[in-house]
Amino acid sequence: MKQENESDFKDEEYTHNSRHIGKGRSHHRGGAKTFRRRRALSFLEMMKVKRATIKQQLEEPEFQSINQILIGELKAIDMVISEFIQLFEIHEDEVKENIEIKKNGESLEKSNEGEEYE
């Protein structure tokens, strides 16, 4: 029984400050703060995509009947984006960097998919 516990202990991982992170798990390189920051940047990117969609709908003739509603939504989403950027003190270079990180991550995932089946 004692040998079993020792081998389990060897399989467990600990961070540099001896905090337990579990068997077979790895911690994020930048830590929790960086992870949360990236999630905030991803949310901002999603809001900008929604804004672009609404803006596109404003220009299409089939949406003319709800034109005033779309204008209201556009103003509201602009306000949310503006407040979000101000609250999280987000700079444009961070947004660009986050997009690059996502692109690199997706290309790595695609290249790894082919390796699994070879």
CSV table of C-alpha atoms in Angstrom, one decimal:
chain,number,residue,atom,x,y,z
A,1,MET,CA,0.0,0.0,0.0
A,2,LYS,CA,2.8,2.4,0.8
A,3,GLN,CA,4.5,1.8,-2.6
A,4,GLU,CA,1.2,2.7,-4.3
A,5,ASN,CA,1.0,6.0,-2.5
A,6,GLU,CA,4.6,6.9,-3.4
A,7,SER,CA,4.1,6.2,-7.1
A,8,ASP,CA,0.9,8.3,-7.0
A,9,PHE,CA,2.8,11.1,-5.4
A,10,LYS,CA,5.5,10.9,-8.2
A,11,ASP,CA,2.8,11.2,-10.8
A,12,GLU,CA,1.3,14.4,-9.2
A,13,GLU,CA,2.6,17.7,-10.4
A,14,TYR,CA,3.4,20.7,-8.3
A,15,THR,CA,4.1,24.3,-9.3
A,16,HIS,CA,7.2,26.3,-8.3
A,17,ASN,CA,5.5,27.4,-5.1
A,18,SER,CA,4.4,23.9,-4.2
A,19,ARG,CA,0.7,24.3,-5.1
A,20,HIS,CA,-0.9,21.1,-6.2
A,21,ILE,CA,-2.3,21.1,-9.7
A,22,GLY,CA,-3.4,17.5,-10.0
A,23,LYS,CA,-2.3,14.4,-11.8
A,24,GLY,CA,-1.9,14.8,-15.5
A,25,ARG,CA,-2.8,18.5,-15.5
A,26,SER,CA,-0.6,21.3,-16.6
A,27,HIS,CA,-0.9,24.9,-15.6
A,28,HIS,CA,-1.3,27.9,-18.0
A,29,ARG,CA,2.0,29.5,-18.9
A,30,GLY,CA,0.9,33.0,-18.0
A,31,GLY,CA,-1.2,32.0,-15.0
A,32,ALA,CA,-4.8,32.8,-14.2
A,33,LYS,CA,-4.5,36.5,-14.7
A,34,THR,CA,-3.2,36.1,-18.3
A,35,PHE,CA,-5.9,33.4,-18.9
A,36,ARG,CA,-8.7,35.8,-17.7
A,37,ARG,CA,-7.2,38.6,-19.8
A,38,ARG,CA,-7.3,36.5,-22.9
A,39,ARG,CA,-10.9,35.6,-22.2
A,40,ALA,CA,-11.8,39.2,-21.9
A,41,LEU,CA,-10.1,40.0,-25.2
A,42,SER,CA,-11.9,37.1,-26.8
A,43,PHE,CA,-15.2,38.5,-25.5
A,44,LEU,CA,-14.3,41.9,-26.9
A,45,GLU,CA,-13.6,40.3,-30.3
A,46,MET,CA,-16.9,38.5,-30.2
A,47,MET,CA,-18.7,41.8,-29.5
A,48,LYS,CA,-17.0,43.4,-32.4
A,49,VAL,CA,-18.1,40.6,-34.7
A,50,LYS,CA,-21.7,41.1,-33.5
A,51,ARG,CA,-21.4,44.9,-34.1
A,52,ALA,CA,-20.2,44.2,-37.7
A,53,THR,CA,-23.1,41.9,-38.3
A,54,ILE,CA,-25.6,44.5,-37.1
A,55,LYS,CA,-23.9,47.2,-39.3
A,56,GLN,CA,-24.1,44.9,-42.3
A,57,GLN,CA,-27.8,44.3,-41.6
A,58,LEU,CA,-28.4,48.1,-41.6
A,59,GLU,CA,-27.2,48.2,-45.2
A,60,GLU,CA,-29.4,45.4,-46.5
A,61,PRO,CA,-32.8,46.2,-47.9
A,62,GLU,CA,-34.6,43.3,-46.3
A,63,PHE,CA,-33.9,44.8,-42.9
A,64,GLN,CA,-35.3,48.2,-43.6
A,65,SER,CA,-38.5,47.5,-41.7
A,66,ILE,CA,-36.4,47.1,-38.5
A,67,ASN,CA,-33.9,49.8,-39.3
A,68,GLN,CA,-34.6,51.8,-36.1
A,69,ILE,CA,-34.2,48.7,-33.9
A,70,LEU,CA,-30.9,47.9,-35.5
A,71,ILE,CA,-29.7,51.5,-35.0
A,72,GLY,CA,-30.6,51.2,-31.3
A,73,GLU,CA,-28.8,47.8,-31.0
A,74,LEU,CA,-25.8,49.3,-32.7
A,75,LYS,CA,-25.6,52.2,-30.3
A,76,ALA,CA,-26.1,49.9,-27.4
A,77,ILE,CA,-23.3,47.5,-28.5
A,78,ASP,CA,-21.0,50.5,-29.1
A,79,MET,CA,-21.6,51.6,-25.6
A,80,VAL,CA,-20.9,48.1,-24.2
A,81,ILE,CA,-17.7,47.8,-26.2
A,82,SER,CA,-16.6,51.3,-25.1
A,83,GLU,CA,-17.2,50.6,-21.4
A,84,PHE,CA,-15.6,47.2,-21.7
A,85,ILE,CA,-12.4,48.7,-23.2
A,86,GLN,CA,-12.3,51.4,-20.6
A,87,LEU,CA,-13.0,49.0,-17.7
A,88,PHE,CA,-10.4,46.5,-18.6
A,89,GLU,CA,-8.0,49.1,-19.9
A,90,ILE,CA,-7.6,47.2,-23.2
A,91,HIS,CA,-5.2,48.6,-25.9
A,92,GLU,CA,-5.5,47.9,-29.6
A,93,ASP,CA,-2.1,46.0,-29.6
A,94,GLU,CA,-3.5,43.5,-27.1
A,95,VAL,CA,-6.4,42.8,-29.3
A,96,LYS,CA,-4.1,42.2,-32.3
A,97,GLU,CA,-1.9,40.0,-30.2
A,98,ASN,CA,-4.8,37.9,-29.0
A,99,ILE,CA,-6.0,37.4,-32.6
A,100,GLU,CA,-2.5,36.2,-33.5
A,101,ILE,CA,-2.4,33.8,-30.6
A,102,LYS,CA,-5.8,32.3,-31.6
A,103,LYS,CA,-4.6,31.9,-35.2
A,104,ASN,CA,-1.4,30.2,-34.1
A,105,GLY,CA,-3.4,27.9,-31.7
A,106,GLU,CA,-5.8,26.9,-34.4
A,107,SER,CA,-3.1,26.1,-36.9
A,108,LEU,CA,-1.3,24.0,-34.3
A,109,GLU,CA,-4.5,22.1,-33.6
A,110,LYS,CA,-5.0,21.4,-37.3
A,111,SER,CA,-1.5,20.2,-37.7
A,112,ASN,CA,-1.8,17.9,-34.7
A,113,GLU,CA,-5.0,16.4,-36.0
A,114,GLY,CA,-3.3,14.8,-38.9
A,115,GLU,CA,-0.5,13.4,-36.6
A,116,GLU,CA,-3.0,11.5,-34.5
A,117,TYR,CA,-4.2,9.3,-37.3
A,118,GLU,CA,-0.8,8.5,-38.9
